[in-house]
GROMACS .gro file of N, CA, C and O in nm:
model
  352
    1MET      N    1  10.664  11.356  10.344
    1MET     CA    2  10.548  11.287  10.528
    1MET      C    3  10.373  11.339  10.398
    1MET      O    4  10.366  11.423  10.294
    2PHE      N    5  10.283  11.300  10.404
    2PHE     CA    6  10.116  11.288  10.389
    2PHE      C    7  10.080  11.354  10.467
    2PHE      O    8  10.088  11.361  10.553
    3ASP      N    9   9.993  11.400  10.464
    3ASP     CA   10   9.856  11.468  10.526
    3ASP      C   11   9.776  11.388  10.560
    3ASP      O   12   9.661  11.331  10.498
    4TYR      N   13   9.796  11.349  10.687
    4TYR     CA   14   9.703  11.289  10.747
    4TYR      C   15   9.548  11.288  10.711
    4TYR      O   16   9.470  11.200  10.734
    5LYS      N   17   9.525  11.422  10.696
    5LYS     CA   18   9.369  11.491  10.673
    5LYS      C   19   9.263  11.437  10.561
    5LYS      O   20   9.183  11.337  10.637
    6VAL      N   21   9.392  11.402  10.467
    6VAL     CA   22   9.310  11.348  10.344
    6VAL      C   23   9.289  11.224  10.331
    6VAL      O   24   9.192  11.126  10.319
    7VAL      N   25   9.390  11.094  10.429
    7VAL     CA   26   9.380  10.995  10.481
    7VAL      C   27   9.293  10.945  10.556
    7VAL      O   28   9.160  10.879  10.553
    8GLU      N   29   9.203  11.025  10.625
    8GLU     CA   30   9.127  11.053  10.725
    8GLU      C   31   9.000  11.074  10.671
    8GLU      O   32   8.918  10.998  10.689
    9SER      N   33   8.952  11.163  10.589
    9SER     CA   34   8.876  11.249  10.511
    9SER      C   35   8.846  11.091  10.392
    9SER      O   36   8.727  11.062  10.411
   10LYS      N   37   8.899  11.005  10.300
   10LYS     CA   38   8.901  10.925  10.220
   10LYS      C   39   8.859  10.785  10.304
   10LYS      O   40   8.749  10.725  10.303
   11LEU      N   41   8.911  10.727  10.455
   11LEU     CA   42   8.844  10.641  10.520
   11LEU      C   43   8.747  10.641  10.557
   11LEU      O   44   8.605  10.536  10.542
   12HIS      N   45   8.661  10.772  10.606
   12HIS     CA   46   8.554  10.825  10.664
   12HIS      C   47   8.448  10.774  10.567
   12HIS      O   48   8.336  10.760  10.565
   13GLN      N   49   8.492  10.841  10.391
   13GLN     CA   50   8.367  10.874  10.355
   13GLN      C   51   8.381  10.730  10.302
   13GLN      O   52   8.262  10.681  10.241
   14VAL      N   53   8.503  10.603  10.309
   14VAL     CA   54   8.409  10.487  10.210
   14VAL      C   55   8.318  10.466  10.373
   14VAL      O   56   8.238  10.323  10.337
   15ILE      N   57   8.352  10.449  10.466
   15ILE     CA   58   8.314  10.369  10.612
   15ILE      C   59   8.149  10.427  10.582
   15ILE      O   60   8.082  10.376  10.599
   16ASN      N   61   8.102  10.582  10.526
   16ASN     CA   62   7.955  10.582  10.466
   16ASN      C   63   7.939  10.549  10.351
   16ASN      O   64   7.784  10.527  10.375
   17ILE      N   65   8.022  10.513  10.300
   17ILE     CA   66   7.933  10.489  10.183
   17ILE      C   67   7.863  10.297  10.221
   17ILE      O   68   7.792  10.259  10.197
   18ILE      N   69   7.961  10.237  10.305
   18ILE     CA   70   7.943  10.141  10.335
   18ILE      C   71   7.834  10.093  10.456
   18ILE      O   72   7.815  10.031  10.473
   19LYS      N   73   7.841  10.200  10.546
   19LYS     CA   74   7.757  10.254  10.662
   19LYS      C   75   7.665  10.131  10.672
   19LYS      O   76   7.660  10.095  10.773
   20PRO      N   77   7.561  10.105  10.591
   20PRO     CA   78   7.400  10.020  10.647
   20PRO      C   79   7.488   9.881  10.623
   20PRO      O   80   7.376   9.796  10.715
   21GLN      N   81   7.596   9.857  10.584
   21GLN     CA   82   7.643   9.697  10.565
   21GLN      C   83   7.702   9.693  10.689
   21GLN      O   84   7.729   9.527  10.737
   22LEU      N   85   7.765   9.757  10.853
   22LEU     CA   86   7.837   9.732  10.890
   22LEU      C   87   7.779   9.747  11.037
   22LEU      O   88   7.683   9.858  11.034
   23SER      N   89   7.811   9.651  11.174
   23SER     CA   90   7.735   9.654  11.267
   23SER      C   91   7.821   9.812  11.382
   23SER      O   92   7.896   9.852  11.293
   24GLU      N   93   7.722   9.872  11.380
   24GLU     CA   94   7.770   9.961  11.498
   24GLU      C   95   7.936   9.944  11.609
   24GLU      O   96   8.030  10.064  11.571
   25THR      N   97   7.899   9.786  11.565
   25THR     CA   98   8.076   9.784  11.675
   25THR      C   99   8.176   9.760  11.566
   25THR      O  100   8.287   9.845  11.625
   26GLN      N  101   8.130   9.748  11.451
   26GLN     CA  102   8.277   9.757  11.338
   26GLN      C  103   8.312   9.905  11.323
   26GLN      O  104   8.422   9.962  11.316
   27ILE      N  105   8.164  10.015  11.281
   27ILE     CA  106   8.202  10.113  11.262
   27ILE      C  107   8.309  10.195  11.410
   27ILE      O  108   8.424  10.266  11.335
   28GLU      N  109   8.276  10.189  11.488
   28GLU     CA  110   8.347  10.207  11.634
   28GLU      C  111   8.456  10.197  11.649
   28GLU      O  112   8.575  10.260  11.716
   29PHE      N  113   8.478  10.074  11.589
   29PHE     CA  114   8.607   9.983  11.631
   29PHE      C  115   8.737  10.092  11.497
   29PHE      O  116   8.860  10.115  11.549
   30MET      N  117   8.688  10.028  11.423
   30MET     CA  118   8.737  10.143  11.280
   30MET      C  119   8.770  10.330  11.310
   30MET      O  120   8.895  10.377  11.251
   31VAL      N  121   8.622  10.353  11.369
   31VAL     CA  122   8.675  10.539  11.365
   31VAL      C  123   8.755  10.515  11.483
   31VAL      O  124   8.842  10.623  11.488
   32SER      N  125   8.742  10.448  11.582
   32SER     CA  126   8.846  10.437  11.715
   32SER      C  127   8.992  10.419  11.664
   32SER      O  128   9.125  10.536  11.676
   33ASP      N  129   8.985  10.346  11.574
   33ASP     CA  130   9.165  10.338  11.530
   33ASP      C  131   9.203  10.474  11.443
   33ASP      O  132   9.328  10.493  11.430
   34ILE      N  133   9.101  10.496  11.312
   34ILE     CA  134   9.119  10.660  11.247
   34ILE      C  135   9.172  10.728  11.335
   34ILE      O  136   9.317  10.821  11.290
   35GLN      N  137   9.101  10.760  11.455
   35GLN     CA  138   9.124  10.852  11.550
   35GLN      C  139   9.268  10.858  11.620
   35GLN      O  140   9.303  10.950  11.635
   36ALA      N  141   9.309  10.748  11.637
   36ALA     CA  142   9.439  10.686  11.687
   36ALA      C  143   9.507  10.676  11.578
   36ALA      O  144   9.612  10.655  11.640
   37GLY      N  145   9.536  10.774  11.485
   37GLY     CA  146   9.631  10.755  11.362
   37GLY      C  147   9.646  10.614  11.270
   37GLY      O  148   9.750  10.594  11.261
   38GLU      N  149   9.567  10.529  11.368
   38GLU     CA  150   9.597  10.372  11.295
   38GLU      C  151   9.576  10.375  11.153
   38GLU      O  152   9.477  10.243  11.184
   39TRP      N  153   9.540  10.431  11.086
   39TRP     CA  154   9.519  10.445  10.949
   39TRP      C  155   9.544  10.298  10.871
   39TRP      O  156   9.451  10.248  10.794
   40ASN      N  157   9.670  10.225  10.886
   40ASN     CA  158   9.736  10.121  10.794
   40ASN      C  159   9.573  10.014  10.867
   40ASN      O  160   9.543   9.922  10.811
   41LEU      N  161   9.583  10.020  10.989
   41LEU     CA  162   9.500   9.948  11.036
   41LEU      C  163   9.339   9.927  11.053
   41LEU      O  164   9.326   9.814  10.975
   42ALA      N  165   9.309  10.047  11.035
   42ALA     CA  166   9.180  10.072  10.961
   42ALA      C  167   9.153  10.040  10.877
   42ALA      O  168   9.012   9.962  10.853
   43LEU      N  169   9.205  10.047  10.784
   43LEU     CA  170   9.265  10.033  10.614
   43LEU      C  171   9.195   9.878  10.623
   43LEU      O  172   9.108   9.742  10.510
   44GLU      N  173   9.325   9.776  10.670
   44GLU     CA  174   9.324   9.626  10.642
   44GLU      C  175   9.165   9.611  10.764
   44GLU      O  176   9.114   9.505  10.652
   45ILE      N  177   9.141   9.659  10.858
   45ILE     CA  178   9.000   9.628  10.916
   45ILE      C  179   8.855   9.661  10.791
   45ILE      O  180   8.799   9.514  10.774
   46LEU      N  181   8.926   9.753  10.730
   46LEU     CA  182   8.788   9.780  10.638
   46LEU      C  183   8.765   9.615  10.542
   46LEU      O  184   8.662   9.617  10.474
   47CYS      N  185   8.885   9.645  10.453
   47CYS     CA  186   8.927   9.566  10.386
   47CYS      C  187   8.848   9.418  10.424
   47CYS      O  188   8.777   9.371  10.327
   48ASP      N  189   8.933   9.388  10.525
   48ASP     CA  190   8.859   9.230  10.570
   48ASP      C  191   8.738   9.229  10.580
   48ASP      O  192   8.733   9.140  10.560
   49ILE      N  193   8.671   9.304  10.658
   49ILE     CA  194   8.513   9.315  10.686
   49ILE      C  195   8.437   9.312  10.541
   49ILE      O  196   8.391   9.207  10.559
   50LEU      N  197   8.508   9.391  10.449
   50LEU     CA  198   8.461   9.353  10.317
   50LEU      C  199   8.461   9.238  10.265
   50LEU      O  200   8.369   9.141  10.199
   51ILE      N  201   8.530   9.174  10.272
   51ILE     CA  202   8.596   9.091  10.189
   51ILE      C  203   8.517   8.975  10.258
   51ILE      O  204   8.508   8.826  10.183
   52GLU      N  205   8.544   8.926  10.402
   52GLU     CA  206   8.485   8.809  10.515
   52GLU      C  207   8.353   8.834  10.478
   52GLU      O  208   8.300   8.677  10.482
   53GLU      N  209   8.266   8.883  10.463
   53GLU     CA  210   8.132   8.902  10.481
   53GLU      C  211   8.080   8.965  10.328
   53GLU      O  212   7.911   8.988  10.357
   54GLU      N  213   8.188   8.983  10.236
   54GLU     CA  214   8.144   8.937  10.078
   54GLU      C  215   8.029   9.026  10.060
   54GLU      O  216   7.908   9.060  10.008
   55ILE      N  217   8.028   9.231  10.135
   55ILE     CA  218   7.991   9.334  10.094
   55ILE      C  219   8.062   9.367   9.976
   55ILE      O  220   8.182   9.450   9.926
   56PRO      N  221   7.923   9.382   9.866
   56PRO     CA  222   7.972   9.499   9.734
   56PRO      C  223   8.029   9.616   9.805
   56PRO      O  224   7.947   9.735   9.851
   57ILE      N  225   8.102   9.647   9.733
   57ILE     CA  226   8.146   9.803   9.725
   57ILE      C  227   8.128   9.861   9.633
   57ILE      O  228   8.170   9.822   9.477
   58ASP      N  229   8.111  10.035   9.578
   58ASP     CA  230   8.097  10.054   9.449
   58ASP      C  231   8.243  10.124   9.432
   58ASP      O  232   8.302  10.105   9.465
   59LEU      N  233   8.232  10.164   9.291
   59LEU     CA  234   8.338  10.207   9.268
   59LEU      C  235   8.395  10.291   9.304
   59LEU      O  236   8.549  10.281   9.328
   60LYS      N  237   8.349  10.423   9.370
   60LYS     CA  238   8.402  10.551   9.422
   60LYS      C  239   8.461  10.443   9.536
   60LYS      O  240   8.582  10.498   9.584
   61GLY      N  241   8.397  10.405   9.614
   61GLY     CA  242   8.445  10.338   9.754
   61GLY      C  243   8.546  10.240   9.726
   61GLY      O  244   8.650  10.288   9.860
   62TYR      N  245   8.554  10.206   9.635
   62TYR     CA  246   8.689  10.088   9.574
   62TYR      C  247   8.853  10.157   9.547
   62TYR      O  248   8.997  10.199   9.603
   63GLU      N  249   8.809  10.302   9.527
   63GLU     CA  250   8.921  10.375   9.461
   63GLU      C  251   8.945  10.504   9.583
   63GLU      O  252   9.053  10.488   9.572
   64LEU      N  253   8.869  10.488   9.643
   64LEU     CA  254   8.905  10.587   9.790
   64LEU      C  255   9.010  10.463   9.888
   64LEU      O  256   9.141  10.479   9.919
   65LEU      N  257   8.948  10.318   9.890
   65LEU     CA  258   9.054  10.237   9.927
   65LEU      C  259   9.162  10.238   9.908
   65LEU      O  260   9.264  10.234  10.013
   66GLN      N  261   9.189  10.207   9.743
   66GLN     CA  262   9.267  10.230   9.720
   66GLN      C  263   9.385  10.319   9.724
   66GLN      O  264   9.522  10.338   9.722
   67GLU      N  265   9.356  10.437   9.714
   67GLU     CA  266   9.367  10.575   9.717
   67GLU      C  267   9.421  10.572   9.848
   67GLU      O  268   9.571  10.608   9.880
   68VAL      N  269   9.351  10.525   9.968
   68VAL     CA  270   9.420  10.574  10.098
   68VAL      C  271   9.555  10.400  10.133
   68VAL      O  272   9.658  10.434  10.140
   69GLY      N  273   9.539  10.320  10.026
   69GLY     CA  274   9.664  10.224  10.044
   69GLY      C  275   9.816  10.295   9.976
   69GLY      O  276   9.900  10.289  10.037
   70ASN      N  277   9.721  10.303   9.898
   70ASN     CA  278   9.880  10.382   9.822
   70ASN      C  279   9.970  10.501   9.908
   70ASN      O  280  10.074  10.475   9.874
   71ILE      N  281   9.917  10.627   9.941
   71ILE     CA  282   9.945  10.707  10.087
   71ILE      C  283   9.991  10.618  10.142
   71ILE      O  284  10.099  10.651  10.147
   72LEU      N  285   9.954  10.543  10.211
   72LEU     CA  286  10.023  10.456  10.332
   72LEU      C  287  10.145  10.316  10.288
   72LEU      O  288  10.165  10.264  10.356
   73ASN      N  289  10.150  10.285  10.169
   73ASN     CA  290  10.250  10.241  10.086
   73ASN      C  291  10.213  10.120  10.179
   73ASN      O  292  10.311  10.039  10.218
   74MET      N  293  10.113  10.068  10.125
   74MET     CA  294  10.025   9.918  10.213
   74MET      C  295  10.080   9.855  10.065
   74MET      O  296  10.078   9.864   9.918
   75GLU      N  297  10.082   9.725  10.105
   75GLU     CA  298  10.028   9.621  10.039
   75GLU      C  299   9.914   9.612   9.941
   75GLU      O  300   9.836   9.635   9.955
   76ARG      N  301   9.950   9.578   9.764
   76ARG     CA  302   9.839   9.607   9.698
   76ARG      C  303   9.745   9.484   9.736
   76ARG      O  304   9.614   9.509   9.729
   77GLU      N  305   9.783   9.391   9.781
   77GLU     CA  306   9.673   9.304   9.811
   77GLU      C  307   9.531   9.279   9.903
   77GLU      O  308   9.479   9.215   9.881
   78THR      N  309   9.672   9.408   9.992
   78THR     CA  310   9.539   9.410  10.054
   78THR      C  311   9.357   9.503  10.019
   78THR      O  312   9.236   9.466  10.042
   79TRP      N  313   9.374   9.523   9.931
   79TRP     CA  314   9.268   9.556   9.880
   79TRP      C  315   9.229   9.503   9.765
   79TRP      O  316   9.103   9.538   9.693
   80GLU      N  317   9.283   9.439   9.672
   80GLU     CA  318   9.291   9.393   9.539
   80GLU      C  319   9.180   9.284   9.583
   80GLU      O  320   9.087   9.275   9.450
   81MET      N  321   9.173   9.223   9.629
   81MET     CA  322   9.164   9.127   9.642
   81MET      C  323   8.937   9.198   9.663
   81MET      O  324   8.921   9.100   9.653
   82LEU      N  325   8.932   9.316   9.685
   82LEU     CA  326   8.824   9.389   9.663
   82LEU      C  327   8.748   9.336   9.573
   82LEU      O  328   8.641   9.372   9.491
   83LYS      N  329   8.815   9.355   9.426
   83LYS     CA  330   8.805   9.419   9.291
   83LYS      C  331   8.703   9.316   9.228
   83LYS      O  332   8.585   9.398   9.199
   84VAL      N  333   8.685   9.158   9.306
   84VAL     CA  334   8.529   9.081   9.259
   84VAL      C  335   8.448   9.161   9.288
   84VAL      O  336   8.328   9.123   9.274
   85GLN      N  337   8.432   9.273   9.462
   85GLN     CA  338   8.317   9.286   9.477
   85GLN      C  339   8.279   9.409   9.480
   85GLN      O  340   8.178   9.522   9.495
   86VAL      N  341   8.398   9.476   9.352
   86VAL     CA  342   8.319   9.617   9.298
   86VAL      C  343   8.108   9.616   9.205
   86VAL      O  344   8.153   9.569   9.157
   87THR      N  345   8.096   9.708   9.237
   87THR     CA  346   7.970   9.654   9.161
   87THR      C  347   7.946   9.859   9.073
   87THR      O  348   8.006   9.959   9.148
   88PRO      N  349   7.862   9.838   9.001
   88PRO     CA  350   7.930   9.926   8.876
   88PRO      C  351   7.813  10.075   8.885
   88PRO      O  352   7.701  10.032   9.023
   0.00000   0.00000   0.00000
């Protein structure tokens, strides 16, 4: 079993990093998923938004997504498509 507080903390950190590029609605959706314990869903939605809207993400944010995905045993494709959007 993993520590869900670590997962939640990392997801919130990523949201804070990219917050300026997100709408209030997007943020509310993800935060409510996180609070409901739907971490996989929150991570998928986060990655989908970043990919669809071509939002650049810094390396720290990308690594956080990767860590959460690994903790949750998710498919690597979920976040790997974001690699091209990582800014130094």
